[in-house]
Amino acid sequence: MQQFFDIHPKLIEYDLKARELCKDAFAEIDRISMHNQHKVLAAFIKNGVSESHLGISTGYGYGDRGRDTLEQVFADCVGAEDSLIRHNFVSGTHTLSVMLFGVLRPGDKMLCLTGRPYDTLIGVLGIDGHSDGSLKDFGIGYEQVELSEKGEPDIKEIKKRLSEENFKVAYIQRSRGYSLRPSLTVEKIGELCKAVKEVSPETLILVDNCYGEFVDTIEPTSVGADLIAGSLIKNPGGGIAPTGGYIAGRHDLIEACGYRLTCPGVGREVGASLGHNRELYMGLFAAPHTVGEALKTAAYAGALFELLGFESTPKFDAKRADIIESVLLKTPEALVAFCQGMQKGAPVDSFVTPEPWDMPGYDDQVIMAAGAFTLGASIELSADAPLREPYAAWLQGGLNFASGQAGVLLGAQSMVDKGIIKL
Ligand SMILES: *Cc1c(COP(=O)(O)O)cnc(C)c1O
C-alpha cells in the first residue's frame, strides 16, 4: 500500500491489527453475501432472464418485457409477491413518497413507529409547517411514537396507540439515518410487525428499507411488512444502477403504487426503460457482493478507529442492520480532517477539498466527503457529518473493500498530519 499512498508506518500497523480484529466479522459478512448471491442468481434463472430483456424501449414503453421481468426477479430476491423497480423513481425520498401516496387516502392516518423519520420525509409528511402538496395537505394524519431512551421502538406505547385509534399505515424506518439510535435488524422488524398485527390486523406495515437491503439473508417482507421501499443508488443498485428506486410487497398495493408513479388507470403498464434495464439487472446481480464489501469497510472503520481511541457504532463485531458506521471524532477539527483525508482516496474528484457548508434543511453546517461515479451514490464510499456534538462522521459504502480501506486509512492519516492522532 505504501508504494501508492503516503501512510505513516505506525498507521500501517494499526491497519493490520484492525483487519485481524475483523476476521470473524468478515467471515460472517461473506456467509451472508454468498447466501444472497445464490438467492439472486436463482431468481434470475427462475424468471428466465435473457438477452432480449436487456434491450431498450422508448415512448410509452408498452410491453417492455425486460422491465416487467425485472420486477418479478426483484420480488423473488426480497421474498415479496410483486415489485415496482424503475429508473424513473428519482430518489429514495420520491420512492417512499410514491409508496405513501399510493396507499393512503384523505382521512387516513399513519403512525410512525420509529420516532422522527429521516429528514427528507418531513416535507412529504407535511410536519413542521411544510405544505407544498404534502400528505397533510391531502388530509392525511400523522403521528409518531418516540423511541425509548436506548433508541428502541416502544412496543407498549405502539400497541396502546394502535388499540385506541384506527391507523391505516404503520411506518418503520429500518436504518438509523443520521441519528445515533441502533438500526433495526430484520428480526426486530418482525417483532414490531407481530405487535402491530396483534392489535390492529388491518393496519398496513410500510418499511423504509434504505441502506438495509442484502445486509441480512431476508428482508422485512419475509417477516410481516406489507411494503418495503428503497433507493437504487444505495444497496440494491449494486453501485451500477445510475438512478432509481423500488417498492416491493403485496401485489394489490404495488398496483396502487403504480397508479401513483404514473397515473390512475394506466399504472405500471407504461414507462420506457430507455436502455437502463441492463444496468438495473447488472446492479441487482452485483448487489449482494457490493453490499458485503461496504459492510466490510464499515466494520474495518469501526475497528481501526476503536484502536486509535475513538468510539464508533455499531461496534466492529456487532450484528449489522445497515451499511452505516458512525465514528465519534469528538472535535470539529477532527471531523474536517477525516473527511478531507477520505476525499483524497476517492476514485473521482480526489483533488477536491471538502469544507463545512450551510445546507438547506439542516440547522448546522455539514461537511461531506464523496467522490463517486454516480452523483450522490452512497453505496460508494462517502461520509457526511453535521458540525455539532458529538462530531460524528456517518460513513457508508465502498464498492470494494480495498478501496474502502484506503479511503478510511487516508482519513486517519489526515488526522495524523494535523496532529489530532498521535501515533
Ligand atoms: C437515503 C435515505 C432516504 C432518502 O433517500 P434519498 O435518495 O436521499 O432521497 C430515506 N430514508 C433513509 C433511511 C435513507 O437512508
Tab-separated table of C-alpha atoms and ligand atoms in Angstrom:
chain	number	residue	atom	x	y	z
A	1	MET	CA	0.000	0.000	0.000
A	2	GLN	CA	2.821	2.392	0.886
A	3	GLN	CA	4.013	2.054	-2.690
A	4	PHE	CA	0.989	4.089	-3.732
A	5	PHE	CA	-0.073	6.093	-0.662
A	6	ASP	CA	1.707	8.137	1.954
A	7	ILE	CA	0.681	6.297	5.119
A	8	HIS	CA	2.641	6.539	8.383
A	9	PRO	CA	4.368	3.171	9.145
A	10	LYS	CA	2.732	3.068	12.586
A	11	LEU	CA	-0.689	3.566	10.989
A	12	ILE	CA	0.036	0.583	8.745
A	13	GLU	CA	0.467	-1.471	11.930
A	14	TYR	CA	-2.975	-0.304	13.098
A	15	ASP	CA	-4.368	-1.243	9.698
A	16	LEU	CA	-3.074	-4.798	10.054
A	17	LYS	CA	-4.436	-5.064	13.596
A	18	ALA	CA	-7.823	-3.729	12.532
A	19	ARG	CA	-8.110	-6.284	9.752
A	20	GLU	CA	-7.071	-9.033	12.145
A	21	LEU	CA	-9.760	-7.907	14.614
A	22	CYS	CA	-12.381	-8.073	11.853
A	23	LYS	CA	-11.669	-11.669	10.830
A	24	ASP	CA	-14.813	-13.170	12.341
A	25	ALA	CA	-16.983	-10.256	11.258
A	26	PHE	CA	-15.685	-10.579	7.683
A	27	ALA	CA	-16.392	-14.328	7.676
A	28	GLU	CA	-19.987	-13.666	8.738
A	29	ILE	CA	-20.357	-10.962	6.055
A	30	ASP	CA	-19.033	-13.444	3.445
A	31	ARG	CA	-21.535	-16.051	4.605
A	32	ILE	CA	-24.469	-13.657	4.210
A	33	SER	CA	-23.341	-12.263	0.880
A	34	MET	CA	-22.822	-15.778	-0.525
A	35	HIS	CA	-26.340	-16.755	0.567
A	36	ASN	CA	-27.785	-13.626	-1.002
A	37	GLN	CA	-25.793	-14.065	-4.207
A	38	HIS	CA	-27.206	-17.581	-4.611
A	39	LYS	CA	-30.716	-16.249	-3.931
A	40	VAL	CA	-30.340	-13.541	-6.589
A	41	LEU	CA	-28.824	-15.923	-9.134
A	42	ALA	CA	-31.668	-18.395	-8.556
A	43	ALA	CA	-34.229	-15.608	-9.128
A	44	PHE	CA	-32.599	-14.696	-12.458
A	45	ILE	CA	-32.679	-18.350	-13.526
A	46	LYS	CA	-36.255	-18.983	-12.346
A	47	ASN	CA	-37.546	-15.993	-14.309
A	48	GLY	CA	-35.605	-16.908	-17.448
A	49	VAL	CA	-33.722	-13.641	-17.755
A	50	SER	CA	-32.468	-13.466	-21.338
A	51	GLU	CA	-30.504	-11.164	-23.567
A	52	SER	CA	-33.740	-9.858	-25.032
A	53	HIS	CA	-34.599	-8.406	-21.605
A	54	LEU	CA	-31.561	-6.139	-21.689
A	55	GLY	CA	-32.654	-4.091	-24.701
A	56	ILE	CA	-34.233	-0.637	-24.811
A	57	SER	CA	-37.755	0.648	-25.074
A	58	THR	CA	-38.849	4.201	-25.902
A	59	GLY	CA	-42.034	6.249	-25.926
A	60	TYR	CA	-44.752	4.729	-23.743
A	61	GLY	CA	-42.681	1.640	-23.110
A	62	TYR	CA	-45.636	-0.706	-23.754
A	63	GLY	CA	-44.750	-4.373	-23.450
A	64	ASP	CA	-41.239	-3.805	-22.148
A	65	ARG	CA	-40.559	-7.424	-21.153
A	66	GLY	CA	-37.198	-6.588	-19.624
A	67	ARG	CA	-38.813	-4.086	-17.268
A	68	ASP	CA	-41.682	-6.406	-16.310
A	69	THR	CA	-39.445	-9.442	-15.772
A	70	LEU	CA	-37.054	-7.430	-13.601
A	71	GLU	CA	-39.979	-6.639	-11.298
A	72	GLN	CA	-40.641	-10.343	-10.756
A	73	VAL	CA	-36.916	-11.084	-10.327
A	74	PHE	CA	-36.625	-8.364	-7.713
A	75	ALA	CA	-39.772	-9.523	-5.905
A	76	ASP	CA	-38.292	-13.037	-5.680
A	77	CYS	CA	-34.998	-11.617	-4.352
A	78	VAL	CA	-36.734	-9.896	-1.440
A	79	GLY	CA	-39.354	-12.562	-0.726
A	80	ALA	CA	-42.259	-10.426	-1.969
A	81	GLU	CA	-45.283	-11.105	-4.173
A	82	ASP	CA	-44.553	-8.264	-6.545
A	83	SER	CA	-42.410	-5.164	-7.024
A	84	LEU	CA	-42.030	-1.892	-8.872
A	85	ILE	CA	-38.371	-1.247	-9.702
A	86	ARG	CA	-37.812	1.653	-12.035
A	87	HIS	CA	-35.173	4.133	-13.124
A	88	ASN	CA	-37.803	6.879	-13.082
A	89	PHE	CA	-38.028	6.980	-9.327
A	90	VAL	CA	-35.746	9.995	-8.968
A	91	SER	CA	-34.524	9.292	-5.417
A	92	GLY	CA	-35.223	7.325	-2.271
A	93	THR	CA	-37.462	10.086	-0.979
A	94	HIS	CA	-39.504	10.064	-4.196
A	95	THR	CA	-39.900	6.289	-3.916
A	96	LEU	CA	-41.041	6.488	-0.289
A	97	SER	CA	-43.393	9.305	-1.232
A	98	VAL	CA	-44.966	7.214	-4.029
A	99	MET	CA	-45.391	4.337	-1.571
A	100	LEU	CA	-47.177	6.557	0.976
A	101	PHE	CA	-49.366	8.445	-1.514
A	102	GLY	CA	-50.058	5.152	-3.289
A	103	VAL	CA	-51.620	3.603	-0.208
A	104	LEU	CA	-53.010	6.464	1.917
A	105	ARG	CA	-56.291	8.305	1.177
A	106	PRO	CA	-57.789	11.523	2.599
A	107	GLY	CA	-58.958	10.957	6.160
A	108	ASP	CA	-56.482	8.102	6.746
A	109	LYS	CA	-53.888	8.253	9.472
A	110	MET	CA	-50.360	6.939	9.663
A	111	LEU	CA	-48.312	6.143	12.727
A	112	CYS	CA	-44.524	6.144	12.590
A	113	LEU	CA	-43.206	3.511	14.996
A	114	THR	CA	-39.592	4.648	14.978
A	115	GLY	CA	-39.601	8.260	16.153
A	116	ARG	CA	-38.859	11.163	13.866
A	117	PRO	CA	-38.318	9.962	10.274
A	118	TYR	CA	-35.375	10.720	8.003
A	119	ASP	CA	-35.026	14.466	7.294
A	120	THR	CA	-36.252	14.459	3.703
A	121	LEU	CA	-39.514	12.735	4.715
A	122	ILE	CA	-40.561	15.703	6.831
A	123	GLY	CA	-41.669	17.636	3.741
A	124	VAL	CA	-43.515	14.610	2.316
A	125	LEU	CA	-45.456	14.144	5.550
A	126	GLY	CA	-46.081	17.861	5.962
A	127	ILE	CA	-44.962	18.154	9.559
A	128	ASP	CA	-43.095	21.173	10.932
A	129	GLY	CA	-45.185	23.534	8.815
A	130	HIS	CA	-44.257	22.145	5.389
A	131	SER	CA	-47.040	22.050	2.816
A	132	ASP	CA	-46.340	22.015	-0.958
A	133	GLY	CA	-48.773	19.173	-1.626
A	134	SER	CA	-47.676	17.083	1.319
A	135	LEU	CA	-49.702	14.216	2.793
A	136	LYS	CA	-51.026	16.694	5.327
A	137	ASP	CA	-52.355	18.941	2.522
A	138	PHE	CA	-54.351	15.921	1.334
A	139	GLY	CA	-55.889	15.425	4.766
A	140	ILE	CA	-53.753	12.536	5.908
A	141	GLY	CA	-52.972	12.495	9.620
A	142	TYR	CA	-49.549	11.775	11.027
A	143	GLU	CA	-48.357	10.717	14.464
A	144	GLN	CA	-45.179	9.147	15.741
A	145	VAL	CA	-44.259	7.049	18.748
A	146	GLU	CA	-40.957	8.219	20.193
A	147	LEU	CA	-38.106	5.767	20.643
A	148	SER	CA	-37.107	4.701	24.134
A	149	GLU	CA	-34.041	6.200	25.789
A	150	LYS	CA	-31.953	3.382	24.336
A	151	GLY	CA	-33.242	4.226	20.867
A	152	GLU	CA	-35.503	1.163	20.648
A	153	PRO	CA	-39.128	1.148	19.440
A	154	ASP	CA	-41.543	1.430	22.362
A	155	ILE	CA	-43.724	-1.620	21.708
A	156	LYS	CA	-46.006	-0.985	24.679
A	157	GLU	CA	-46.833	2.551	23.557
A	158	ILE	CA	-47.202	1.427	19.922
A	159	LYS	CA	-49.780	-1.201	20.897
A	160	LYS	CA	-51.588	1.330	23.056
A	161	ARG	CA	-51.908	3.903	20.229
A	162	LEU	CA	-52.986	1.271	17.717
A	163	SER	CA	-55.696	-0.049	20.030
A	164	GLU	CA	-57.027	3.457	20.753
A	165	GLU	CA	-57.403	4.628	17.173
A	166	ASN	CA	-57.592	3.344	13.646
A	167	PHE	CA	-54.358	3.785	11.676
A	168	LYS	CA	-54.261	2.773	8.012
A	169	VAL	CA	-50.457	2.646	7.990
A	170	ALA	CA	-47.737	1.804	10.480
A	171	TYR	CA	-44.395	3.110	9.212
A	172	ILE	CA	-40.997	1.744	10.178
A	173	GLN	CA	-37.586	3.184	9.310
A	174	ARG	CA	-35.025	0.372	9.347
A	175	SER	CA	-31.848	2.411	9.185
A	176	ARG	CA	-30.708	4.898	11.791
A	177	GLY	CA	-30.286	7.659	9.201
A	178	TYR	CA	-28.187	10.413	10.729
A	179	SER	CA	-29.082	9.621	14.320
A	180	LEU	CA	-27.220	7.532	16.863
A	181	ARG	CA	-30.019	5.067	17.557
A	182	PRO	CA	-29.339	1.448	16.607
A	183	SER	CA	-30.661	0.405	13.196
A	184	LEU	CA	-33.377	-2.245	13.263
A	185	THR	CA	-32.496	-5.824	12.408
A	186	VAL	CA	-34.988	-7.767	10.305
A	187	GLU	CA	-35.693	-9.859	13.389
A	188	LYS	CA	-36.643	-6.730	15.356
A	189	ILE	CA	-38.830	-5.540	12.487
A	190	GLY	CA	-40.541	-8.953	12.642
A	191	GLU	CA	-41.318	-8.424	16.330
A	192	LEU	CA	-42.736	-4.987	15.534
A	193	CYS	CA	-44.910	-6.387	12.713
A	194	LYS	CA	-46.249	-9.068	15.033
A	195	ALA	CA	-47.094	-6.480	17.680
A	196	VAL	CA	-48.925	-4.284	15.128
A	197	LYS	CA	-50.957	-7.143	13.628
A	198	GLU	CA	-51.901	-8.427	17.095
A	199	VAL	CA	-53.776	-5.251	17.976
A	200	SER	CA	-54.652	-3.986	14.521
A	201	PRO	CA	-54.613	-6.677	11.801
A	202	GLU	CA	-55.932	-4.266	9.135
A	203	THR	CA	-53.076	-1.781	9.556
A	204	LEU	CA	-50.607	-1.893	6.667
A	205	ILE	CA	-46.929	-2.024	7.603
A	206	LEU	CA	-44.659	0.014	5.337
A	207	VAL	CA	-40.900	-0.025	5.789
A	208	ASP	CA	-38.268	2.490	4.710
A	209	ASN	CA	-35.677	-0.170	3.857
A	210	CYS	CA	-32.946	2.269	2.685
A	211	TYR	CA	-29.402	1.035	3.400
A	212	GLY	CA	-30.736	-2.305	4.679
A	213	GLU	CA	-31.053	-4.432	1.524
A	214	PHE	CA	-28.918	-7.603	1.475
A	215	VAL	CA	-27.374	-6.856	4.861
A	216	ASP	CA	-29.259	-9.874	6.223
A	217	THR	CA	-30.387	-13.079	4.496
A	218	ILE	CA	-34.025	-11.975	4.482
A	219	GLU	CA	-35.842	-8.643	4.095
A	220	PRO	CA	-38.723	-7.187	6.150
A	221	THR	CA	-41.192	-8.516	3.528
A	222	SER	CA	-40.449	-12.008	4.910
A	223	VAL	CA	-41.408	-11.083	8.473
A	224	GLY	CA	-44.723	-9.286	8.024
A	225	ALA	CA	-44.054	-5.980	6.218
A	226	ASP	CA	-46.692	-5.278	3.557
A	227	LEU	CA	-44.405	-2.996	1.536
A	228	ILE	CA	-40.725	-2.052	1.606
A	229	ALA	CA	-39.044	0.692	-0.401
A	230	GLY	CA	-35.551	1.948	-1.103
A	231	SER	CA	-33.132	3.685	-3.445
A	232	LEU	CA	-31.141	2.123	-6.290
A	233	ILE	CA	-28.142	4.380	-5.711
A	234	LYS	CA	-27.795	2.626	-2.376
A	235	ASN	CA	-27.592	-1.136	-1.728
A	236	PRO	CA	-29.835	-2.830	-4.337
A	237	GLY	CA	-28.342	-0.947	-7.302
A	238	GLY	CA	-25.017	-2.613	-6.573
A	239	GLY	CA	-23.102	0.567	-7.474
A	240	ILE	CA	-24.133	0.085	-11.112
A	241	ALA	CA	-27.710	1.397	-11.350
A	242	PRO	CA	-27.386	5.084	-12.344
A	243	THR	CA	-30.618	6.190	-10.619
A	244	GLY	CA	-33.958	4.727	-9.499
A	245	GLY	CA	-35.850	3.104	-6.679
A	246	TYR	CA	-38.024	0.144	-5.782
A	247	ILE	CA	-41.159	-0.748	-3.853
A	248	ALA	CA	-41.840	-4.422	-3.099
A	249	GLY	CA	-44.561	-6.342	-1.308
A	250	ARG	CA	-48.247	-7.202	-1.715
A	251	HIS	CA	-49.454	-7.304	-5.318
A	252	ASP	CA	-52.562	-5.134	-4.826
A	253	LEU	CA	-50.552	-2.461	-3.031
A	254	ILE	CA	-47.850	-2.492	-5.726
A	255	GLU	CA	-50.592	-1.878	-8.309
A	256	ALA	CA	-51.809	1.080	-6.230
A	257	CYS	CA	-48.271	2.496	-6.097
A	258	GLY	CA	-48.030	2.072	-9.888
A	259	TYR	CA	-51.125	4.301	-10.260
A	260	ARG	CA	-49.347	6.959	-8.241
A	261	LEU	CA	-45.993	6.635	-10.020
A	262	THR	CA	-47.605	7.211	-13.438
A	263	CYS	CA	-51.359	7.853	-13.309
A	264	PRO	CA	-54.626	6.216	-12.303
A	265	GLY	CA	-55.894	3.746	-14.882
A	266	VAL	CA	-52.519	3.411	-16.589
A	267	GLY	CA	-50.202	2.448	-13.727
A	268	ARG	CA	-47.348	0.060	-14.352
A	269	GLU	CA	-48.128	-0.728	-17.999
A	270	VAL	CA	-46.071	2.218	-19.193
A	271	GLY	CA	-42.647	3.680	-18.592
A	272	ALA	CA	-39.913	3.402	-21.199
A	273	SER	CA	-36.779	1.823	-19.788
A	274	LEU	CA	-34.621	3.818	-22.256
A	275	GLY	CA	-31.809	1.298	-22.108
A	276	HIS	CA	-31.480	1.235	-18.331
A	277	ASN	CA	-32.680	-2.376	-17.971
A	278	ARG	CA	-29.188	-3.738	-18.412
A	279	GLU	CA	-27.752	-1.561	-15.631
A	280	LEU	CA	-30.612	-2.389	-13.283
A	281	TYR	CA	-30.218	-6.144	-13.878
A	282	MET	CA	-26.437	-5.941	-13.532
A	283	GLY	CA	-26.683	-3.794	-10.438
A	284	LEU	CA	-29.114	-6.175	-8.750
A	285	PHE	CA	-26.862	-9.088	-9.661
A	286	ALA	CA	-23.831	-7.287	-8.156
A	287	ALA	CA	-25.672	-6.028	-5.071
A	288	PRO	CA	-25.101	-8.910	-2.606
A	289	HIS	CA	-21.361	-8.717	-3.208
A	290	THR	CA	-21.153	-4.923	-3.234
A	291	VAL	CA	-23.141	-4.706	-0.001
A	292	GLY	CA	-20.726	-7.218	1.539
A	293	GLU	CA	-17.772	-5.020	0.542
A	294	ALA	CA	-19.469	-1.957	2.033
A	295	LEU	CA	-20.165	-3.879	5.247
A	296	LYS	CA	-16.506	-4.897	5.480
A	297	THR	CA	-15.468	-1.273	5.009
A	298	ALA	CA	-17.849	-0.254	7.815
A	299	ALA	CA	-16.596	-2.948	10.213
A	300	TYR	CA	-12.987	-2.086	9.371
A	301	ALA	CA	-13.555	1.624	10.029
A	302	GLY	CA	-15.114	0.724	13.392
A	303	ALA	CA	-12.137	-1.444	14.354
A	304	LEU	CA	-9.453	0.978	13.135
A	305	PHE	CA	-10.904	3.962	14.969
A	306	GLU	CA	-11.500	1.955	18.103
A	307	LEU	CA	-7.787	1.050	18.082
A	308	LEU	CA	-6.991	4.730	17.555
A	309	GLY	CA	-9.036	5.670	20.626
A	310	PHE	CA	-12.378	6.738	19.120
A	311	GLU	CA	-15.778	5.277	19.794
A	312	SER	CA	-17.808	4.036	16.856
A	313	THR	CA	-21.202	2.441	16.399
A	314	PRO	CA	-22.056	-0.277	15.699
A	315	LYS	CA	-19.005	-1.985	17.165
A	316	PHE	CA	-16.901	-3.750	14.535
A	317	ASP	CA	-18.112	-7.201	15.634
A	318	ALA	CA	-21.785	-6.344	16.198
A	319	LYS	CA	-24.616	-7.747	14.092
A	320	ARG	CA	-25.303	-5.157	11.420
A	321	ALA	CA	-28.692	-3.975	10.219
A	322	ASP	CA	-27.490	-1.488	7.590
A	323	ILE	CA	-24.255	-0.359	5.920
A	324	ILE	CA	-23.725	2.747	8.072
A	325	GLU	CA	-20.896	3.209	10.560
A	326	SER	CA	-20.676	6.286	12.709
A	327	VAL	CA	-17.345	7.308	14.147
A	328	LEU	CA	-17.357	9.773	17.018
A	329	LEU	CA	-14.456	12.064	16.241
A	330	LYS	CA	-15.020	14.431	19.197
A	331	THR	CA	-13.997	17.787	17.668
A	332	PRO	CA	-14.876	19.783	14.539
A	333	GLU	CA	-11.181	19.845	13.548
A	334	ALA	CA	-11.020	16.044	13.642
A	335	LEU	CA	-14.206	15.737	11.602
A	336	VAL	CA	-12.964	18.084	8.895
A	337	ALA	CA	-9.529	16.431	8.777
A	338	PHE	CA	-11.082	12.971	8.452
A	339	CYS	CA	-13.455	13.957	5.635
A	340	GLN	CA	-10.714	15.800	3.748
A	341	GLY	CA	-8.403	12.777	4.047
A	342	MET	CA	-11.073	10.353	2.909
A	343	GLN	CA	-11.789	12.512	-0.132
A	344	LYS	CA	-8.135	12.097	-1.155
A	345	GLY	CA	-8.823	8.388	-1.598
A	346	ALA	CA	-11.823	8.774	-3.921
A	347	PRO	CA	-11.506	7.433	-7.489
A	348	VAL	CA	-13.324	10.544	-8.783
A	349	ASP	CA	-12.628	14.100	-7.520
A	350	SER	CA	-9.753	13.058	-5.242
A	351	PHE	CA	-8.197	16.522	-5.665
A	352	VAL	CA	-11.193	18.326	-4.170
A	353	THR	CA	-11.046	19.610	-0.574
A	354	PRO	CA	-14.435	19.353	1.149
A	355	GLU	CA	-15.361	22.212	3.512
A	356	PRO	CA	-18.219	22.554	6.018
A	357	TRP	CA	-21.106	24.480	4.435
A	358	ASP	CA	-24.680	25.604	5.102
A	359	MET	CA	-27.135	23.138	3.589
A	360	PRO	CA	-30.862	23.639	3.005
A	361	GLY	CA	-32.837	21.725	5.600
A	362	TYR	CA	-30.007	21.481	8.140
A	363	ASP	CA	-29.548	23.669	11.208
A	364	ASP	CA	-25.787	23.121	11.420
A	365	GLN	CA	-23.109	23.286	8.777
A	366	VAL	CA	-22.465	19.959	7.062
A	367	ILE	CA	-19.290	18.501	5.583
A	368	MET	CA	-19.428	15.694	3.045
A	369	ALA	CA	-16.735	13.542	1.513
A	370	ALA	CA	-17.709	11.747	-1.671
A	371	GLY	CA	-16.020	11.004	-4.934
A	372	ALA	CA	-18.405	8.766	-6.756
A	373	PHE	CA	-19.089	7.571	-10.303
A	374	THR	CA	-22.784	8.198	-9.657
A	375	LEU	CA	-23.631	11.589	-8.178
A	376	GLY	CA	-24.783	11.178	-4.583
A	377	ALA	CA	-24.487	7.383	-4.595
A	378	SER	CA	-23.897	6.349	-1.023
A	379	ILE	CA	-23.214	2.699	-1.859
A	380	GLU	CA	-19.916	4.239	-2.979
A	381	LEU	CA	-17.603	5.284	-0.138
A	382	SER	CA	-18.873	8.508	1.374
A	383	ALA	CA	-19.067	10.329	4.688
A	384	ASP	CA	-21.451	13.012	5.893
A	385	ALA	CA	-21.201	14.952	9.098
A	386	PRO	CA	-23.153	17.822	10.607
A	387	LEU	CA	-20.801	20.066	12.628
A	388	ARG	CA	-22.411	19.517	16.005
A	389	GLU	CA	-21.951	17.339	19.101
A	390	PRO	CA	-20.794	14.568	19.185
A	391	TYR	CA	-18.923	15.421	15.971
A	392	ALA	CA	-19.638	12.062	14.421
A	393	ALA	CA	-18.930	11.108	10.828
A	394	TRP	CA	-21.548	8.853	9.224
A	395	LEU	CA	-19.643	6.646	6.894
A	396	GLN	CA	-21.131	4.333	4.308
A	397	GLY	CA	-20.415	2.402	1.148
A	398	GLY	CA	-17.310	1.220	-0.598
A	399	LEU	CA	-17.633	-0.563	-3.962
A	400	ASN	CA	-14.845	-2.900	-2.942
A	401	PHE	CA	-13.061	-3.400	0.327
A	402	ALA	CA	-9.534	-2.477	-0.821
A	403	SER	CA	-10.624	0.977	-1.970
A	404	GLY	CA	-12.862	1.416	1.088
A	405	GLN	CA	-9.948	0.528	3.354
A	406	ALA	CA	-7.701	3.009	1.526
A	407	GLY	CA	-10.267	5.802	1.915
A	408	VAL	CA	-10.730	5.174	5.631
A	409	LEU	CA	-6.988	4.922	6.207
A	410	LEU	CA	-6.355	8.182	4.321
A	411	GLY	CA	-8.944	9.805	6.577
A	412	ALA	CA	-6.971	8.640	9.614
A	413	GLN	CA	-3.684	9.731	8.001
A	414	SER	CA	-5.065	13.233	7.532
A	415	MET	CA	-5.822	13.335	11.276
A	416	VAL	CA	-2.223	12.237	11.931
A	417	ASP	CA	-0.943	15.008	9.636
A	418	LYS	CA	-2.952	17.597	11.597
A	419	GLY	CA	-1.575	16.323	14.916
A	420	ILE	CA	-5.036	15.124	16.041
A	421	ILE	CA	-3.974	11.485	16.219
A	422	LYS	CA	-0.586	10.995	17.872
A	423	LEU	CA	0.967	7.650	16.968
B	1	LIG	C1	-31.228	7.791	1.893
B	1	LIG	C2	-32.399	7.608	2.757
B	1	LIG	C3	-33.630	8.165	2.418
B	1	LIG	C4	-33.861	9.083	1.255
B	1	LIG	O1	-33.244	8.745	0.084
B	1	LIG	P1	-32.736	9.906	-0.929
B	1	LIG	O2	-32.301	9.115	-2.097
B	1	LIG	O3	-31.639	10.624	-0.242
B	1	LIG	O4	-33.895	10.752	-1.232
B	1	LIG	C5	-34.690	7.916	3.261
B	1	LIG	N1	-34.546	7.179	4.368
B	1	LIG	C6	-33.367	6.648	4.724
B	1	LIG	C7	-33.264	5.847	5.973
B	1	LIG	C8	-32.258	6.840	3.931
B	1	LIG	O5	-31.096	6.314	4.283
